[in-house]
Short mmCIF file of C-alpha atoms in Angstrom, two decimals:
data_model
loop_
_atom_site.label_atom_id
_atom_site.label_comp_id
_atom_site.label_asym_id
_atom_site.label_seq_id
_atom_site.Cartn_x
_atom_site.Cartn_y
_atom_site.Cartn_z
CA MET A 1 24.11 -27.49 251.17
CA PRO A 2 20.53 -27.59 252.73
CA ARG A 3 17.91 -28.34 250.77
CA PRO A 4 15.11 -24.96 250.26
CA THR A 5 11.79 -24.77 251.99
CA VAL A 6 8.64 -24.54 250.83
CA ALA A 7 7.74 -21.43 251.15
CA THR A 8 11.32 -20.50 249.39
CA SER A 9 11.08 -23.70 246.67
CA LEU A 10 10.86 -22.50 243.05
CA SER A 11 7.56 -24.51 242.59
CA ALA A 12 6.26 -22.45 245.51
CA LYS A 13 7.36 -18.93 243.98
CA LEU A 14 6.20 -19.79 240.32
CA LEU A 15 2.92 -20.92 242.24
CA LEU A 16 2.65 -17.25 243.79
CA LEU A 17 3.45 -15.55 240.55
CA THR A 18 1.55 -17.37 238.16
CA ILE A 19 -1.71 -16.24 240.65
CA LEU A 20 -0.63 -12.87 240.65
CA PHE A 21 0.04 -12.05 237.40
CA VAL A 22 -4.06 -13.63 236.51
CA LEU A 23 -4.91 -11.34 239.07
CA LEU A 24 -3.12 -8.15 237.43
CA ALA A 25 -4.18 -9.43 233.79
CA GLU A 26 -7.88 -9.06 235.82
CA VAL A 27 -7.33 -5.92 236.87
CA LEU A 28 -6.53 -4.95 234.15
CA ILE A 29 -9.12 -5.41 232.40
CA TYR A 30 -11.53 -5.55 234.94
CA ALA A 31 -11.59 -1.49 233.63
CA PRO A 32 -13.29 -1.43 230.89
CA SER A 33 -15.28 -4.34 231.44
CA ILE A 34 -16.81 -2.06 234.34
CA ALA A 35 -17.16 1.62 232.40
CA ARG A 36 -19.05 -0.46 229.11
CA PHE A 37 -21.32 -2.44 232.32
CA ARG A 38 -22.08 0.79 233.92
CA MET A 39 -22.89 2.48 229.95
CA SER A 40 -25.15 -0.59 229.30
CA TYR A 41 -27.12 -0.52 231.81
CA LEU A 42 -28.57 3.21 231.49
CA GLU A 43 -28.57 1.87 227.59
CA GLU A 44 -31.24 -0.83 228.82
CA ARG A 45 -32.97 2.41 231.34
CA LEU A 46 -32.62 4.54 228.07
CA ALA A 47 -34.27 2.31 225.99
CA ALA A 48 -37.08 1.20 228.63
CA ALA A 49 -37.50 4.48 228.98
CA HIS A 50 -38.55 5.56 225.20
CA ILE A 51 -41.47 2.17 225.47
CA ALA A 52 -42.93 3.91 227.68
CA ALA A 53 -43.06 6.84 226.85
CA LEU A 54 -44.50 6.01 223.32
CA SER A 55 -47.75 5.14 225.44
CA VAL A 56 -48.24 8.57 225.64
CA GLU A 57 -48.64 8.99 221.87
CA ALA A 58 -51.10 6.03 222.14
CA ALA A 59 -52.89 7.64 224.68
CA PRO A 60 -56.48 9.44 224.27
CA ASP A 61 -55.92 13.40 223.09
CA LEU A 62 -52.25 12.41 225.03
CA MET A 63 -52.90 11.88 227.81
CA VAL A 64 -52.00 9.04 230.34
CA THR A 65 -53.29 8.13 233.40
CA LYS A 66 -51.74 9.01 236.14
CA GLU A 67 -52.01 4.69 237.57
CA LEU A 68 -50.38 3.77 233.79
CA GLN A 69 -47.68 6.41 235.02
CA ALA A 70 -46.69 5.35 237.73
CA LYS A 71 -46.49 1.82 236.76
CA LEU A 72 -44.35 2.83 233.44
CA LEU A 73 -41.87 5.40 235.68
CA ALA A 74 -42.00 2.05 238.14
CA TYR A 75 -41.06 -0.51 235.72
CA THR A 76 -38.16 1.84 234.11
CA GLY A 77 -36.59 2.78 237.34
CA THR A 78 -36.81 6.05 236.63
CA HIS A 79 -38.66 9.02 237.83
CA VAL A 80 -38.77 11.25 234.62
CA ILE A 81 -38.94 10.40 231.29
CA ASP A 82 -38.78 12.68 227.96
CA LEU A 83 -39.18 11.43 224.46
CA ILE A 84 -38.32 14.58 222.46
CA GLN A 85 -39.12 13.71 218.67
CA PRO A 86 -37.73 15.66 215.82
CA GLY A 87 -39.05 18.42 214.78
CA ALA A 88 -39.52 19.40 219.11
CA ARG A 89 -42.91 17.25 219.51
CA VAL A 90 -42.04 15.60 223.43
CA TYR A 91 -43.61 13.12 224.79
CA MET A 92 -42.96 13.16 228.98
CA LEU A 93 -44.38 11.10 231.99
CA SER A 94 -43.13 12.27 235.59
CA ARG A 95 -44.09 11.73 239.34
CA PRO A 96 -45.94 14.11 241.02
CA MET A 97 -43.10 15.50 242.98
CA PRO A 98 -39.82 14.62 240.81
CA PRO A 99 -36.40 14.60 242.78
CA GLN A 100 -33.98 17.35 241.70
CA ALA A 101 -31.32 16.11 239.81
CA ASP A 102 -27.40 15.66 241.55
CA ALA A 103 -25.68 15.05 239.07
CA VAL A 104 -26.05 15.36 234.52
CA TYR A 105 -24.31 12.99 232.41
CA ASP A 106 -24.96 13.03 228.52
CA LEU A 107 -24.39 10.04 226.75
CA ARG A 108 -23.48 11.59 223.07
CA GLY A 109 -20.18 11.89 222.35
CA THR A 110 -18.98 10.26 225.94
CA GLY A 111 -15.30 8.60 225.06
CA MET A 112 -14.06 5.65 226.50
CA GLY A 113 -11.37 7.44 228.31
CA MET A 114 -14.58 9.31 230.46
CA GLN A 115 -17.15 6.24 230.92
CA PHE A 116 -13.81 4.96 233.52
CA VAL A 117 -13.95 8.70 235.53
CA ASP A 118 -17.54 8.05 235.84
CA ALA A 119 -17.76 4.70 236.82
CA GLY A 120 -14.89 5.06 239.14
CA ASN A 121 -17.02 8.66 240.92
CA ALA A 122 -19.20 5.75 241.42
CA LEU A 123 -17.88 3.26 242.97
CA TRP A 124 -15.57 5.58 244.98
CA LEU A 125 -19.44 6.96 246.45
CA ALA A 126 -19.84 3.67 246.66
CA LEU A 127 -16.98 2.77 248.44
CA GLU A 128 -17.53 6.14 250.75
CA GLY A 129 -20.86 5.38 251.69
CA ALA A 130 -19.87 1.96 253.04
CA LEU A 131 -17.29 2.64 255.44
CA GLY A 132 -19.36 5.73 256.54
CA GLY A 133 -17.28 8.80 255.51
CA ALA A 134 -20.62 9.75 253.41
CA VAL A 135 -23.42 11.09 253.84
CA GLU A 136 -26.95 9.70 252.74
CA PRO A 137 -27.98 12.14 249.95
CA GLN A 138 -24.12 11.17 248.67
CA ARG A 139 -25.16 7.79 248.74
CA ASN A 140 -28.43 7.34 247.06
CA ARG A 141 -27.67 10.52 244.05
CA VAL A 142 -30.63 11.59 241.58
CA ILE A 143 -28.62 11.42 238.43
CA ARG A 144 -30.21 12.91 234.68
CA VAL A 145 -28.95 10.64 231.88
CA ILE A 146 -29.19 12.25 228.29
CA ASP A 147 -28.41 10.48 224.96
CA ARG A 148 -29.75 8.95 221.40
CA SER A 149 -32.53 6.38 222.12
CA PRO A 150 -30.81 3.07 221.65
CA ASN A 151 -34.10 2.25 219.41
CA ASP A 152 -34.16 4.96 216.96
CA PRO A 153 -31.52 7.31 216.99
CA ALA A 154 -33.32 10.66 215.57
CA GLN A 155 -34.52 10.87 219.17
CA ARG A 156 -33.41 12.09 222.31
CA VAL A 157 -34.24 10.55 225.50
CA GLU A 158 -33.70 12.12 228.71
CA VAL A 159 -34.64 10.68 232.59
CA THR A 160 -34.21 11.60 236.46
CA MET A 161 -33.10 8.51 238.10
CA ASP A 162 -32.14 7.16 241.06
CA GLU A 163 -28.21 5.95 240.94
CA ARG A 164 -28.27 3.65 244.01
CA PRO A 165 -29.68 0.76 241.42
CA LEU A 166 -27.09 0.85 238.77
CA ILE A 167 -24.53 0.69 242.29
CA ASP A 168 -25.63 -2.11 243.26
CA ALA A 169 -25.72 -3.76 240.10
CA MET A 170 -22.32 -1.89 239.64
CA LEU A 171 -21.27 -3.87 242.67
CA ASP A 172 -22.25 -7.12 241.95
CA PHE A 173 -20.79 -7.31 238.41
CA SER A 174 -17.44 -6.46 240.29
CA ARG A 175 -18.25 -8.98 242.68
CA ARG A 176 -18.96 -11.65 240.33
CA ILE A 177 -15.27 -10.50 238.16
CA LEU A 178 -13.85 -11.45 241.43
CA ALA A 179 -15.33 -14.95 241.74
CA VAL A 180 -14.51 -15.67 238.41
CA SER A 181 -11.39 -13.62 238.27
CA VAL A 182 -9.94 -15.83 241.29
CA ALA A 183 -10.87 -18.93 239.56
CA ILE A 184 -9.09 -18.18 236.52
CA SER A 185 -6.00 -18.02 238.23
CA LEU A 186 -6.10 -20.86 240.24
CA ILE A 187 -6.66 -23.22 237.57
CA ALA A 188 -4.73 -20.66 235.35
CA ALA A 189 -2.13 -21.21 238.30
CA ILE A 190 -2.89 -25.41 238.78
CA LEU A 191 -2.34 -25.60 235.59
CA VAL A 192 1.04 -23.75 235.15
CA TYR A 193 2.49 -24.80 237.95
CA VAL A 194 1.72 -29.00 237.29
CA THR A 195 3.13 -28.06 232.98
CA LEU A 196 6.33 -25.75 234.74
CA HIS A 197 7.12 -28.71 237.61
CA ALA A 198 7.22 -31.32 235.38
CA LEU A 199 9.50 -29.30 232.75
CA LEU A 200 11.34 -27.38 234.61
CA VAL A 201 11.63 -27.39 238.27
CA ARG A 202 11.96 -31.43 238.50
CA PRO A 203 14.67 -31.74 235.90
CA MET A 204 16.64 -27.83 237.93
CA ARG A 205 16.34 -30.41 240.93
CA ARG A 206 17.84 -33.01 239.02
CA LEU A 207 20.84 -31.04 237.66
CA THR A 208 20.97 -29.26 240.98
CA ALA A 209 21.75 -32.73 243.06
CA GLU A 210 24.25 -33.71 240.25
CA VAL A 211 25.92 -30.79 240.42
CA VAL A 212 26.09 -31.00 244.53
CA ALA A 213 27.11 -34.77 244.55
CA PHE A 214 29.92 -33.94 241.90
CA ARG A 215 31.10 -31.39 244.93
CA ARG A 216 31.14 -33.80 247.58
CA ASP A 217 32.95 -36.16 245.33
CA PRO A 218 34.08 -35.70 242.13
CA ASP A 219 34.80 -39.47 242.10
CA GLY A 220 32.49 -41.57 243.48
CA ALA A 221 29.68 -39.31 242.15
CA PRO A 222 28.00 -41.57 239.78
CA PRO A 223 28.06 -39.45 235.94
CA LEU A 224 25.16 -38.32 234.67
CA VAL A 225 23.24 -39.78 232.02
CA PRO A 226 21.24 -37.02 229.67
CA GLY A 227 18.08 -37.39 228.66
CA THR A 228 16.76 -36.71 224.49
CA ARG A 229 15.13 -33.46 225.47
CA ALA A 230 16.31 -31.14 222.48
CA ASP A 231 15.54 -27.69 224.28
CA GLU A 232 17.51 -25.51 227.20
CA ILE A 233 17.20 -28.44 229.96
CA GLY A 234 18.60 -31.30 227.68
CA VAL A 235 21.69 -29.05 226.55
CA ALA A 236 22.07 -28.51 229.47
CA GLU A 237 21.93 -32.02 230.79
CA ARG A 238 24.80 -33.01 227.86
CA GLU A 239 27.06 -30.10 228.91
CA LEU A 240 27.36 -30.87 232.09
CA ALA A 241 27.74 -35.06 231.62
CA ALA A 242 30.88 -33.16 229.35
CA MET A 243 31.66 -30.53 231.99
CA GLN A 244 31.61 -33.71 234.56
CA GLY A 245 33.75 -35.62 232.07
CA THR A 246 36.29 -33.00 231.72
CA VAL A 247 36.64 -32.29 234.93
CA ARG A 248 37.23 -35.72 236.12
CA ALA A 249 40.23 -36.65 233.32
CA ALA A 250 41.70 -33.36 234.37
CA LEU A 251 41.52 -34.84 238.07
CA ARG A 252 43.37 -38.03 237.07
CA GLN A 253 45.29 -36.04 235.21
CA ARG A 254 46.45 -34.34 237.79
CA GLU A 255 47.04 -36.56 240.77
CA ARG A 256 49.04 -38.39 238.23
CA LEU A 257 51.08 -35.45 237.50
CA ALA A 258 51.56 -34.95 241.35
CA THR A 259 52.43 -38.42 241.61
CA LEU A 260 55.01 -37.50 238.44
CA GLY A 261 56.51 -34.51 240.26
CA THR A 262 56.68 -35.90 243.78
CA ALA A 263 58.91 -38.46 242.12
CA VAL A 264 61.46 -35.96 240.22
CA ALA A 265 61.89 -33.82 242.48
CA LYS A 266 63.09 -37.02 244.54
CA ILE A 267 65.71 -37.72 241.71
CA ASN A 268 66.22 -34.00 241.23
CA HIS A 269 67.57 -33.22 244.92
CA ASP A 270 69.41 -36.75 244.22
CA LEU A 271 70.83 -36.56 241.21
CA ARG A 272 71.37 -32.02 242.54
CA GLY A 273 73.80 -33.51 245.23
CA ILE A 274 75.49 -36.28 242.82
CA LEU A 275 76.24 -32.86 239.73
CA SER A 276 77.38 -30.97 242.99
CA THR A 277 79.92 -33.35 243.42
CA ALA A 278 80.86 -34.17 240.05
CA SER A 279 81.40 -30.83 239.26
CA LEU A 280 83.62 -30.22 242.82
CA LEU A 281 85.91 -33.41 241.46
CA SER A 282 86.14 -31.60 238.07
CA GLU A 283 87.36 -28.26 239.32
CA ARG A 284 91.37 -30.63 240.18
CA LEU A 285 91.62 -31.59 236.86
CA THR A 286 92.59 -28.35 235.94
CA GLU A 287 95.49 -29.07 238.44
CA SER A 288 96.50 -31.99 235.52
CA ALA A 289 99.79 -32.11 233.52
CA ASP A 290 98.54 -32.55 230.76
CA PRO A 291 97.53 -29.48 228.57
CA GLU A 292 94.30 -31.16 226.92
CA VAL A 293 92.89 -32.36 229.84
CA ARG A 294 92.75 -28.07 230.94
CA ARG A 295 91.65 -27.07 228.54
CA VAL A 296 88.32 -29.07 228.09
CA THR A 297 87.99 -29.10 231.63
CA PRO A 298 86.34 -25.42 232.68
CA ARG A 299 83.63 -26.52 229.57
CA LEU A 300 83.09 -30.03 231.80
CA VAL A 301 82.62 -27.72 234.69
CA ALA A 302 80.35 -25.21 232.54
CA SER A 303 78.35 -28.05 231.72
CA LEU A 304 77.63 -29.55 235.26
CA ASP A 305 77.00 -26.17 236.59
CA ARG A 306 74.11 -25.49 234.30
CA ALA A 307 73.07 -29.42 234.92
CA VAL A 308 72.60 -28.46 238.89
CA GLU A 309 70.94 -24.42 237.70
CA LEU A 310 68.85 -26.49 235.55
CA CYS A 311 67.62 -29.22 238.77
CA SER A 312 67.62 -26.73 241.62
CA GLN A 313 64.87 -24.75 238.99
CA THR A 314 62.69 -27.58 238.61
CA LEU A 315 63.19 -27.95 242.17
CA SER A 316 62.47 -24.80 243.25
CA PHE A 317 59.37 -24.41 240.53
CA THR A 318 58.08 -27.80 241.36
CA ARG A 319 58.05 -26.02 245.30
CA ASP A 320 57.53 -23.14 245.56
CA GLY A 321 53.51 -23.19 244.85
CA VAL A 322 51.91 -20.05 246.31
CA LEU A 323 54.84 -17.72 247.01
CA PRO A 324 55.44 -16.83 250.46
CA LEU A 325 55.94 -13.20 249.94
CA SER A 326 57.29 -10.50 252.86
CA PRO A 327 57.17 -7.24 251.59
CA ALA A 328 59.08 -4.39 252.65
CA PRO A 329 60.29 -1.32 251.35
CA THR A 330 63.10 -1.86 249.01
CA ASP A 331 65.63 0.36 247.68
CA LEU A 332 65.40 -1.14 243.51
CA ARG A 333 68.87 0.70 242.12
CA ARG A 334 70.72 -0.81 245.45
CA LEU A 335 68.45 -4.32 245.16
CA VAL A 336 69.27 -4.25 240.68
CA GLU A 337 73.63 -3.80 241.72
CA GLU A 338 74.11 -6.89 243.56
CA VAL A 339 71.85 -8.13 241.27
CA GLY A 340 74.18 -7.54 238.07
CA ALA A 341 76.91 -8.53 240.13
CA GLU A 342 75.00 -12.33 240.81
CA VAL A 343 74.21 -12.04 236.65
CA LEU A 344 77.89 -10.78 235.87
CA ALA A 345 79.07 -13.10 237.72
CA THR A 346 77.84 -16.48 235.79
CA ALA A 347 79.50 -18.12 233.46
CA ARG A 348 79.39 -18.59 229.87
CA PRO A 349 78.38 -22.12 227.81
CA ASP A 350 82.01 -22.28 227.02
CA GLY A 351 83.23 -22.36 230.68
CA GLY A 352 84.78 -18.62 230.59
CA ARG A 353 83.48 -15.63 232.18
CA VAL A 354 80.39 -13.45 230.89
CA GLU A 355 81.84 -9.93 229.85
CA ALA A 356 78.74 -7.19 229.48
CA ASP A 357 77.80 -3.95 230.94
CA TRP A 358 75.09 -3.49 233.33
CA VAL A 359 73.95 -0.57 233.25
CA ASN A 360 71.73 0.28 236.52
CA GLU A 361 69.92 3.64 235.63
CA VAL A 362 67.39 3.39 238.41
CA PRO A 363 67.23 6.77 240.48
CA ALA A 364 69.37 6.80 244.04
CA GLY A 365 66.18 6.41 246.46
CA THR A 366 63.79 5.11 244.80
CA LEU A 367 61.42 2.79 246.79
CA ALA A 368 59.14 -0.59 246.06
CA GLN A 369 56.95 -2.15 248.28
CA VAL A 370 58.38 -5.52 247.01
CA ASP A 371 60.18 -8.65 248.55
CA ALA A 372 63.58 -8.36 247.89
CA ALA A 373 64.39 -11.88 247.27
CA GLN A 374 62.31 -12.66 245.25
CA LEU A 375 62.05 -9.75 242.75
CA GLY A 376 65.66 -10.04 242.87
CA ARG A 377 65.51 -13.42 241.38
CA ALA A 378 63.54 -12.47 238.87
CA LEU A 379 65.93 -10.25 238.39
CA VAL A 380 68.20 -12.48 238.10
CA ASN A 381 66.71 -15.14 235.96
CA LEU A 382 65.98 -11.99 233.26
CA GLY A 383 69.62 -10.94 233.74
CA ARG A 384 71.11 -14.53 233.18
CA ASN A 385 68.39 -15.18 230.15
CA ALA A 386 70.00 -11.88 228.49
CA VAL A 387 73.98 -12.67 228.63
CA GLN A 388 73.97 -16.64 227.74
CA ALA A 389 72.19 -15.46 224.68
CA GLY A 390 75.18 -13.61 223.20
CA ALA A 391 73.91 -10.34 225.23
CA ASP A 392 76.97 -8.10 225.98
CA ARG A 393 74.97 -4.60 227.26
CA VAL A 394 71.79 -5.27 230.00
CA ARG A 395 70.43 -1.79 230.85
CA ILE A 396 67.54 -1.62 233.31
CA SER A 397 64.88 0.98 233.91
CA ILE A 398 62.51 2.75 235.91
CA GLN A 399 59.39 4.82 235.06
CA ALA A 400 56.55 5.52 237.69
CA GLU A 401 53.35 5.71 237.11
CA PRO A 402 49.40 5.87 238.25
CA ALA A 403 47.59 4.24 240.68
CA ASN A 404 51.19 3.74 242.38
CA ARG A 405 52.93 1.60 240.03
CA LEU A 406 56.76 1.48 238.58
CA THR A 407 57.24 0.17 235.80
CA LEU A 408 60.96 -1.48 235.61
CA THR A 409 62.33 -2.38 232.29
CA VAL A 410 64.96 -4.97 231.30
CA ALA A 411 66.69 -4.94 227.67
CA ASP A 412 69.43 -6.00 226.78
CA ASN A 413 71.32 -6.22 222.61
CA GLY A 414 70.64 -9.77 222.36
CA PRO A 415 70.15 -11.29 218.82
CA GLY A 416 66.09 -11.12 220.28
CA LEU A 417 63.72 -14.57 220.98
CA ALA A 418 63.22 -17.68 218.50
CA PRO A 419 59.61 -17.77 217.00
CA ARG A 420 58.91 -20.62 219.13
CA ALA A 421 60.22 -18.85 222.13
CA ARG A 422 57.56 -16.48 221.97
CA GLU A 423 55.09 -19.03 221.56
CA ASN A 424 55.53 -20.53 224.46
CA LEU A 425 57.67 -17.22 226.43
CA PHE A 426 56.15 -18.04 229.93
CA GLN A 427 55.18 -22.14 229.81
CA PRO A 428 56.78 -24.44 231.80
CA PHE A 429 58.93 -26.57 229.85
CA ALA A 430 57.11 -25.69 226.41
CA GLY A 431 60.02 -23.23 225.64
CA SER A 432 63.03 -21.37 226.65
CA ALA A 433 64.08 -17.73 225.31
CA ARG A 434 67.53 -19.05 225.41
CA ALA A 435 69.44 -21.65 223.51
CA GLY A 436 70.09 -24.60 225.93
CA GLY A 437 67.01 -23.56 228.30
CA VAL A 438 64.55 -25.27 229.77
CA GLY A 439 61.42 -22.42 229.93
CA LEU A 440 62.21 -22.21 234.05
CA GLY A 441 63.14 -18.95 234.22
CA LEU A 442 60.78 -16.88 232.53
CA ALA A 443 57.74 -18.99 234.28
CA ILE A 444 59.05 -18.02 237.58
CA ALA A 445 59.49 -14.90 236.88
CA ARG A 446 55.78 -14.23 236.05
CA GLU A 447 55.16 -15.96 239.13
CA VAL A 448 56.67 -13.25 241.13
CA LEU A 449 55.82 -10.18 239.37
CA ARG A 450 52.18 -11.33 240.01
CA ALA A 451 52.39 -12.51 243.38
CA HIS A 452 53.40 -8.95 243.95
CA GLY A 453 49.71 -8.15 241.89
CA GLY A 454 51.75 -7.64 239.02
CA GLU A 455 52.73 -8.29 235.56
CA LEU A 456 55.77 -8.97 233.68
CA ARG A 457 55.23 -8.57 229.48
CA LEU A 458 57.72 -8.29 225.90
CA VAL A 459 58.02 -4.91 225.31
CA GLU A 460 59.98 -6.22 222.19
CA SER A 461 62.67 -8.24 220.49
CA ASP A 462 63.93 -7.69 217.51
CA ALA A 463 67.49 -7.86 215.56
CA ALA A 464 68.38 -5.21 217.99
CA GLY A 465 67.45 -6.62 221.56
CA THR A 466 65.30 -7.53 223.93
CA ALA A 467 63.30 -5.95 226.43
CA PHE A 468 60.84 -6.95 229.45
CA ALA A 469 58.87 -5.34 231.73
CA LEU A 470 58.18 -5.56 235.43
CA ASP A 471 55.24 -4.22 237.38
CA ILE A 472 55.40 -3.83 240.61
CA PRO A 473 53.83 -1.78 243.55
CA GLN A 474 55.46 1.55 244.53
CA CYS A 475 56.66 2.29 248.07
CA ASN A 476 54.05 4.79 249.61
CA ALA A 477 56.13 7.28 251.88
CA ASP A 478 54.57 9.13 254.64
CA THR A 479 53.22 13.19 255.10
CA GLY A 480 56.99 14.43 255.71
CA ALA A 481 60.70 13.44 256.04
CA VAL A 482 61.03 9.73 254.32
CA ALA A 483 62.91 6.93 256.55
CA VAL A 484 64.37 3.99 254.09
CA ALA A 485 64.13 1.00 255.44
CA ALA A 486 67.27 -1.37 255.37
CA HIS A 487 67.73 -3.21 252.68
CA LYS A 488 67.10 -6.98 252.79
CA SER A 489 69.41 -8.99 250.78
CA PHE A 490 68.60 -11.44 248.10
CA VAL A 491 68.96 -14.68 248.16
CA SER A 492 68.54 -15.99 244.45
CA HIS A 493 67.27 -19.69 244.52
#
C-alpha cells in the first residue's frame, strides 16, 4: 500500500486547515474592529475640534485671527468647525473658501450595523480608487461629521473634513491587522501542528502501519504492544491488539479444522466404501433359512444405509464450499413430483418403507429461475426429515411474492421439532430436526437457498406439525408467449 505524500498527508491537511480557520476567525474579528477604529478616529477629530473651538471664547470680542484660525484648522485636520453650546450659542472656525460636503454622517445614535456599512463603503471607495475605477472627487471626498462632544455631551460638534486621511488610517490599520493575523495563524498552526502531530498523527501512523503489516502477514507480524494512554487512541491500540490476538487464534483454529476436515473427508470416503460393501453383503442375509436372521436383516440394512447417508452428507458438506449453480427456467410442479418419489422411497429406521402422502399443490406451469439439482437436493432433505420424524403427510404449496420472488412452503403433520433442534436448527453437527440425525440436512438446504439469493426459514413447529418456507427467484417470462425450457433432472447428493 503506497504511503501518502507530503501534500496528501494528514499533517499537511491539519496545518493548512489550522491556518485557514485562524484567518477566518481574524476576518470575523476584523469587521467590528475596523468599524470601531473609524468611530474612534472621528471621535478624536471631534474632541480636538471642540478644544480648538474653545479658543473663540478666549479671544477678544470672540474673534480669532486668521493666522490662529488656520493653525487650529490645520491641527485638527478640518475645513470647518462648529461648536453649538446649550442656548444655541455657536463658536465657529472656518477656512476662507470651505469646500462643499459630499456626505454627511450624524454619529448620534448610530448603531453597530450602520458603523459596519459606513466603514465598508469607505474601504470600497478606496478600493475603487486604487483600481482606477473612481474619479478623484470620489477618492478624496469631503464629509461633514456631527456628534455630541466627547469632552462634554451637552455640546454638539460639527466638522467638515477630508475623508482621505481617514481612509489612509483605516488602510494602515488593516495592513497591521493582516500582518498580525498572518503571524498569529502561523504561530497557532505550528503549535497546533506540533501538538496534534505528537498526540494524534504519529500514533495513527503507528496504528496504520500495524494494520498494514497484519494484513500482509497475520502470523509473521509482531504483536502490537498497546501503550498506557487512556484516551481514544489508547482504546484503539488495546482493541487492535485484542483483535489481532483473536484473529490469529481464529486463523490457527481454522487451519487445524481444515486439516481435520481433510482427514475426516478421507476417512468418510473410505468408510463409505466399506459400508456400501457391507450393505450389499447384508442384503444376501435375506435369503438365509434362519427366520431370526431374515427378521433382523432389514434393520441391519437400514442402519447401514443410514451410515452411508451420514458419510455422504458429511463428504458433501466438507466438499461443497461455494455451491456452483446453473440456474435455468425450471418447472416446479414436475420437480416437486420427482422429489416426492425419492422421499417416499426412503427407508424407515426399522427398515420398512415409508408410508406417507406427498401432496403437491404447486400449480402446473409454475416456473422458477433455479438450479433444479440443488433445489431438489434441499427439498429432499426437508422431505426426508419430515417422514423420518414420523410425519405421514407432507404438503408443498407455493405463493408469489413481490419483486419476482416465490415462496415454497413444505409443511408436515409430524410431532414438531424438539427444543434443542430449534436452538441449533441450521448449525451443522449442533443438532438435528429428527432423532438419530446429525444436523446436516437443514444446514445444506439453507446453503442451497442462500446460494440462490433466497433464504430457508422455519415458519412454525408445534404438535400439529412443522412448516418451512423457501424463498426462490421467479422465472422472468418474455413479453408474449412463454416457452417452457427443458427440465433438468436433479441428482441428489
